[in-house]
Amino acid sequence: MLKLTRRHFIVSGFTFLAAHRLRSSFAQVERPNRPLAIASANRITLPDGTVYYNGIRATERAFQLMRAGSDPLDAVIAGVNIVEDDPHDMSVGYGGLPNEEGEVELDASVMHGPTGRCGAVAALRYIKNPSQVARLVMEETDHVLLVGEGALRFALSFGFKKEELLTERARQVWLQWRRQRSERDHWMQNKLPGALRSALPDWDWRQFTGTINCLAITEAGDIAGVTTTSGLAFKIPGRVGDSPIIGCGLYVDNEVGAAGSTGWGEDNIRVVGAHAVVENMRRGMSPLEACLEALRRVVKLYGGRPAHQLNFYALNKNGEYAGAAIFKGAQFAVTDARGSRVEDSAYLFERPPQ
Ligand code: ASP
């Protein structure tokens, strides 16, 4: 049986304590933990107070499909489609928070381990399932990334329906954000003015960022992944985050494992995070060690504690997995033979700088 210890590791500063502990627990792996699906887990609070984690729905669906013999990419895309279609999730697909001009622009990428192929779309408007369009880029073209108007025309040519993606709730949040802007705003910090927090007290600010990354491995050991998002809320029109950039928001190597990311995309792009995590695993690190090492690179680039949250998720060929973040409080979703659950991510720092 697979013996996994619960991941409540505190990795303060640059110690390797947690990684060492994990390695010894994985020395007890006798049989690969497959199939397995993991995902980022955003806590969604509905207006009536109901709370759920978006990632659990995705991992459950992906796991069920793999159990029924599905390809891992079909499985993860079907999983995240639930989240893209959910109007209450304000960080992904339909109902996502818009850019600063009130338009919803979506980014997504997919990668298929068995073929090593990948596809992505960025700044795509009016199409609620960008992950499906990303898969078409992979399957129907020799390209990897289509953006903006070209991505939209490509989607429409395959029969995707053009829909308004801005829900009334997302529009209200955007209007509130716009009312709070001032002549003192600047590009570096105008995205989350403190006054807006008090103007929207019931707003769950974790939904300012969000995204779903879902990674899966089948019983036979084939791996795939997807990342889909509406990106940073109130971004500059045309801004592309890490999610659709292969190697940053997502990377899969069928011989090694897969990694993905959510959180502040610009910080991730600087370290080409998902690729770095997979390469760390290739050199023998556990998924947890691999994620933490990539996060330490971000910290190093900052020269200290970064201003924003960044999360990595990873699984390897044995079905070992991990989630790790810059700051405490992040979680991720897992479905395997033991069932579905949300686990705490390891972290480097207790809290962001004040
Ligand atoms: N990583 C996404 C981006 O930068 C946002 C997020 O994950 O919240 O676009």
XYZ file of C-alpha atoms and ligand atoms in Angstrom:
363
model
C 0.000 0.000 0.000
C 1.007 3.561 -0.584
C 1.750 5.415 2.588
C 1.484 9.178 2.353
C 2.041 11.522 5.233
C -0.199 14.565 5.435
C 1.399 17.676 4.070
C 1.352 20.233 6.809
C 4.971 21.104 6.350
C 6.205 24.509 7.248
C 9.257 25.279 5.216
C 10.638 28.398 6.765
C 13.337 30.273 4.959
C 15.483 27.935 2.960
C 15.514 24.764 5.017
C 15.050 21.431 3.350
C 13.510 19.717 6.356
C 10.099 19.046 4.827
C 11.573 17.739 1.627
C 13.727 15.275 3.537
C 10.790 14.016 5.526
C 8.756 13.515 2.407
C 11.500 11.604 0.675
C 11.609 9.104 3.514
C 7.825 8.679 3.403
C 7.944 8.004 -0.316
C 10.609 5.388 0.193
C 7.659 3.281 1.336
C 5.879 3.376 -2.040
C 5.306 -0.163 -3.234
C 2.698 0.317 -5.894
C 2.178 3.452 -7.989
C -0.742 5.601 -6.847
C -2.624 5.538 -10.162
C -4.948 6.752 -11.482
C -4.639 10.104 -9.765
C -5.888 13.615 -10.465
C -4.844 16.779 -8.619
C -5.934 20.391 -9.091
C -5.676 23.816 -7.593
C -8.504 24.362 -5.112
C -10.168 27.729 -4.947
C -12.701 28.178 -2.210
C -15.928 29.495 -3.727
C -18.515 31.177 -1.517
C -21.983 31.507 -3.012
C -24.236 34.454 -2.134
C -26.353 32.064 0.015
C -23.265 31.110 2.033
C -22.641 27.723 0.426
C -18.918 26.970 0.212
C -17.166 24.545 -2.119
C -13.786 23.970 -3.724
C -13.702 24.244 -7.500
C -10.825 21.782 -7.936
C -12.577 18.853 -6.280
C -15.249 18.782 -8.968
C -12.557 18.681 -11.612
C -10.433 15.956 -10.012
C -13.487 13.797 -9.330
C -14.644 14.011 -12.920
C -11.141 13.386 -14.267
C -10.636 10.408 -11.967
C -13.984 8.828 -12.914
C -13.232 9.219 -16.605
C -9.770 7.682 -16.260
C -11.264 4.786 -14.303
C -13.575 4.255 -17.302
C -10.540 4.130 -19.608
C -10.408 7.726 -20.789
C -7.309 9.425 -22.151
C -5.833 11.679 -19.414
C -6.233 14.835 -21.494
C -9.929 14.137 -22.161
C -10.264 13.531 -18.438
C -8.686 16.783 -17.219
C -10.429 18.908 -19.840
C -13.814 17.433 -18.893
C -12.910 18.183 -15.279
C -12.067 21.848 -15.771
C -15.029 22.390 -18.113
C -17.219 22.145 -14.996
C -15.319 25.083 -13.536
C -15.275 27.085 -16.794
C -19.077 26.719 -17.005
C -19.655 27.715 -13.381
C -20.877 31.349 -13.192
C -20.000 31.466 -9.482
C -16.310 30.883 -10.066
C -15.046 34.373 -10.805
C -11.549 33.400 -11.877
C -12.226 30.976 -14.704
C -14.372 30.948 -17.865
C -17.978 32.175 -17.745
C -18.421 34.607 -14.849
C -14.679 35.364 -14.641
C -13.686 38.876 -13.580
C -13.025 41.136 -16.567
C -10.078 43.249 -17.617
C -9.945 46.932 -16.699
C -12.319 47.786 -19.559
C -14.943 45.316 -18.388
C -14.224 42.609 -20.954
C -13.611 38.989 -20.002
C -10.403 37.677 -21.619
C -9.520 34.026 -21.093
C -6.208 32.125 -21.224
C -5.772 28.326 -21.343
C -3.239 25.638 -22.185
C -3.260 21.863 -22.522
C -0.461 19.326 -22.756
C -0.687 15.622 -23.599
C 2.114 13.434 -22.267
C 1.829 10.414 -24.589
C 2.295 12.553 -27.715
C 4.265 15.411 -26.160
C 1.942 17.826 -27.936
C 0.469 20.988 -26.544
C -1.825 23.887 -27.435
C -2.907 27.184 -25.942
C -5.020 30.286 -26.381
C -4.615 33.708 -24.800
C -6.781 36.810 -24.462
C -9.681 34.872 -25.959
C -13.032 36.615 -25.676
C -16.630 35.299 -25.875
C -15.820 31.564 -25.685
C -16.528 29.986 -22.339
C -14.370 26.859 -22.712
C -10.900 28.072 -23.741
C -9.421 24.700 -22.705
C -11.337 23.042 -25.542
C -10.052 25.626 -27.997
C -6.503 25.048 -26.730
C -6.929 21.353 -27.427
C -8.040 22.139 -30.989
C -4.937 24.268 -31.492
C -2.939 21.195 -30.445
C -4.896 18.710 -32.558
C -5.773 20.686 -35.672
C -2.757 22.924 -36.261
C 1.021 22.926 -36.208
C 0.934 25.910 -33.876
C 1.019 26.051 -30.116
C -0.469 29.425 -29.139
C -3.213 31.526 -30.721
C -4.173 34.902 -29.245
C -6.976 37.451 -29.277
C -8.981 37.949 -32.439
C -7.231 35.099 -34.263
C -8.009 32.683 -31.433
C -11.641 33.779 -31.476
C -11.980 33.335 -35.235
C -10.322 29.921 -34.951
C -12.834 28.879 -32.260
C -15.814 30.173 -34.232
C -14.639 28.248 -37.297
C -15.029 25.054 -35.243
C -18.584 25.937 -34.261
C -17.983 27.360 -30.785
C -20.775 29.675 -29.710
C -20.027 33.356 -29.145
C -21.396 34.291 -25.712
C -21.200 37.244 -23.365
C -19.079 35.957 -20.484
C -19.512 38.893 -18.113
C -22.125 37.978 -15.506
C -24.037 40.646 -13.580
C -22.133 39.808 -10.393
C -18.755 40.130 -12.126
C -19.910 43.407 -13.692
C -20.892 44.779 -10.275
C -17.482 43.920 -8.840
C -15.765 45.523 -11.836
C -17.916 48.699 -11.494
C -16.993 48.895 -7.838
C -13.310 48.517 -8.689
C -13.607 51.258 -11.325
C -15.269 53.656 -8.887
C -12.289 53.286 -6.582
C -9.675 54.246 -9.139
C -7.906 57.506 -8.602
C -5.252 59.723 -10.138
C -2.776 58.121 -7.759
C -3.214 54.697 -9.347
C -0.309 53.281 -11.254
C 0.202 50.092 -13.155
C 2.131 48.322 -10.453
C -0.378 48.636 -7.655
C -3.736 49.789 -8.947
C -5.131 46.309 -9.117
C -6.150 45.882 -5.522
C -6.682 49.238 -3.780
C -7.267 48.874 -0.068
C -10.389 51.053 -0.296
C -11.984 48.460 -2.517
C -11.731 45.875 0.216
C -13.865 47.986 2.504
C -16.239 48.879 -0.336
C -16.959 45.201 -0.920
C -16.830 43.651 2.531
C -18.633 40.434 1.560
C -16.337 39.821 -1.376
C -14.021 36.824 -1.068
C -10.731 38.400 -2.108
C -9.155 35.063 -2.875
C -11.204 35.266 -6.060
C -9.144 38.218 -7.247
C -6.787 35.548 -8.491
C -7.904 31.994 -9.122
C -7.463 29.804 -12.157
C -7.687 26.054 -12.304
C -4.755 23.796 -13.065
C -5.589 20.076 -13.249
C -3.017 17.294 -13.691
C -3.731 13.593 -14.101
C -2.052 10.241 -14.539
C -3.850 7.105 -15.706
C -3.447 3.637 -14.289
C -1.127 2.849 -17.219
C 1.025 5.885 -16.382
C 0.010 8.343 -19.110
C -0.003 11.953 -18.005
C -1.771 15.144 -19.115
C -2.590 18.587 -17.803
C -4.630 21.721 -18.373
C -4.647 25.242 -16.989
C -7.532 27.642 -17.632
C -8.252 31.118 -16.261
C -9.720 34.563 -16.710
C -6.329 35.806 -15.521
C -5.706 38.593 -13.080
C -8.820 40.611 -12.392
C -8.865 44.106 -13.975
C -5.749 43.423 -16.005
C -4.676 45.654 -18.883
C -6.478 44.478 -22.049
C -4.177 42.117 -23.910
C -2.213 41.121 -20.807
C -1.281 37.446 -21.007
C -0.443 35.583 -17.824
C 1.452 32.384 -17.200
C -1.485 29.994 -17.706
C -1.322 29.733 -21.522
C 2.473 29.763 -21.700
C 3.733 26.203 -21.995
C 6.467 25.683 -19.417
C 5.053 28.345 -17.101
C 1.417 27.603 -16.234
C 1.711 23.978 -17.344
C 4.253 21.376 -18.355
C 3.976 17.613 -18.876
C 6.636 15.009 -19.585
C 5.220 11.515 -19.867
C 8.431 9.939 -18.542
C 8.715 12.178 -15.508
C 5.526 13.886 -14.404
C 3.563 17.104 -14.696
C 3.411 20.499 -13.042
C 1.165 23.535 -13.146
C 0.715 26.849 -11.448
C -1.798 29.383 -10.206
C -1.302 32.765 -8.601
C 0.647 35.794 -9.750
C 1.535 34.820 -13.296
C 4.271 37.368 -13.870
C 6.303 35.930 -10.995
C 5.950 32.461 -12.463
C 6.920 33.517 -15.989
C 10.229 34.828 -14.650
C 11.252 31.345 -13.514
C 9.416 29.319 -16.212
C 7.942 27.545 -13.242
C 6.121 24.418 -14.437
C 9.057 23.388 -16.608
C 11.466 24.042 -13.737
C 9.391 21.804 -11.454
C 9.318 18.949 -13.986
C 13.064 19.255 -14.572
C 13.635 19.157 -10.809
C 11.678 15.891 -10.675
C 13.683 14.546 -13.607
C 16.817 15.109 -11.525
C 15.324 12.999 -8.747
C 13.452 15.434 -6.527
C 10.081 14.489 -5.081
C 7.118 16.589 -6.308
C 7.244 18.601 -3.075
C 10.981 19.286 -3.226
C 10.595 20.186 -6.903
C 7.836 22.728 -6.238
C 9.638 24.293 -3.289
C 12.869 24.649 -5.204
C 11.050 26.528 -7.996
C 9.363 28.791 -5.432
C 12.753 29.567 -3.875
C 13.910 30.800 -7.262
C 11.074 33.318 -7.251
C 12.072 34.420 -3.766
C 15.660 34.783 -4.914
C 14.643 36.962 -7.851
C 12.746 39.194 -5.475
C 15.653 39.308 -3.084
C 13.228 38.455 -0.279
C 9.595 37.795 0.403
C 7.554 38.387 -2.776
C 4.476 40.590 -2.726
C 2.110 38.036 -4.250
C 0.988 34.480 -3.834
C 2.218 31.826 -6.263
C 1.334 28.111 -6.201
C 2.828 25.066 -7.847
C 1.223 21.640 -8.153
C 3.039 18.525 -9.306
C 2.705 14.795 -9.722
C 5.213 12.205 -10.814
C 5.122 8.892 -12.604
C 4.540 6.981 -9.328
C 1.484 9.031 -8.508
C 3.284 10.982 -5.773
C 2.019 14.542 -5.675
C 2.359 17.899 -3.956
C 1.119 21.457 -3.765
C 3.364 24.261 -2.540
C 2.936 28.013 -2.290
C 4.861 31.116 -1.329
C 2.470 31.893 1.551
C 0.538 29.816 4.055
C -3.134 29.076 3.440
C -3.128 27.537 -0.037
C -4.820 24.236 -0.684
C -5.186 21.791 -3.510
C -7.608 19.051 -4.538
C -6.779 15.366 -4.909
C -8.755 12.360 -6.130
C -7.197 8.898 -6.055
C -8.121 5.427 -4.813
C -8.450 6.874 -1.307
C -11.192 9.273 -2.453
C -11.426 13.041 -2.945
C -10.027 15.570 -0.528
C -8.507 19.007 -0.153
C -4.971 19.080 1.254
C -2.920 21.979 2.568
C -0.061 23.149 0.391
C 3.414 23.431 1.859
C 4.664 27.005 2.035
C 7.730 29.175 2.386
C 6.364 32.097 4.422
C 3.588 32.557 6.961
C 2.250 35.723 5.343
C 2.856 38.397 2.688
C 4.817 41.523 3.609
C 2.537 44.075 5.326
N -1.906 32.743 -12.930
C -3.017 33.511 -13.432
C -2.505 34.663 -14.225
O -1.511 35.255 -13.844
C -3.907 34.059 -12.386
C -4.245 33.181 -11.256
O -3.835 32.065 -11.181
O -4.942 33.648 -10.397
O -3.138 35.029 -15.176
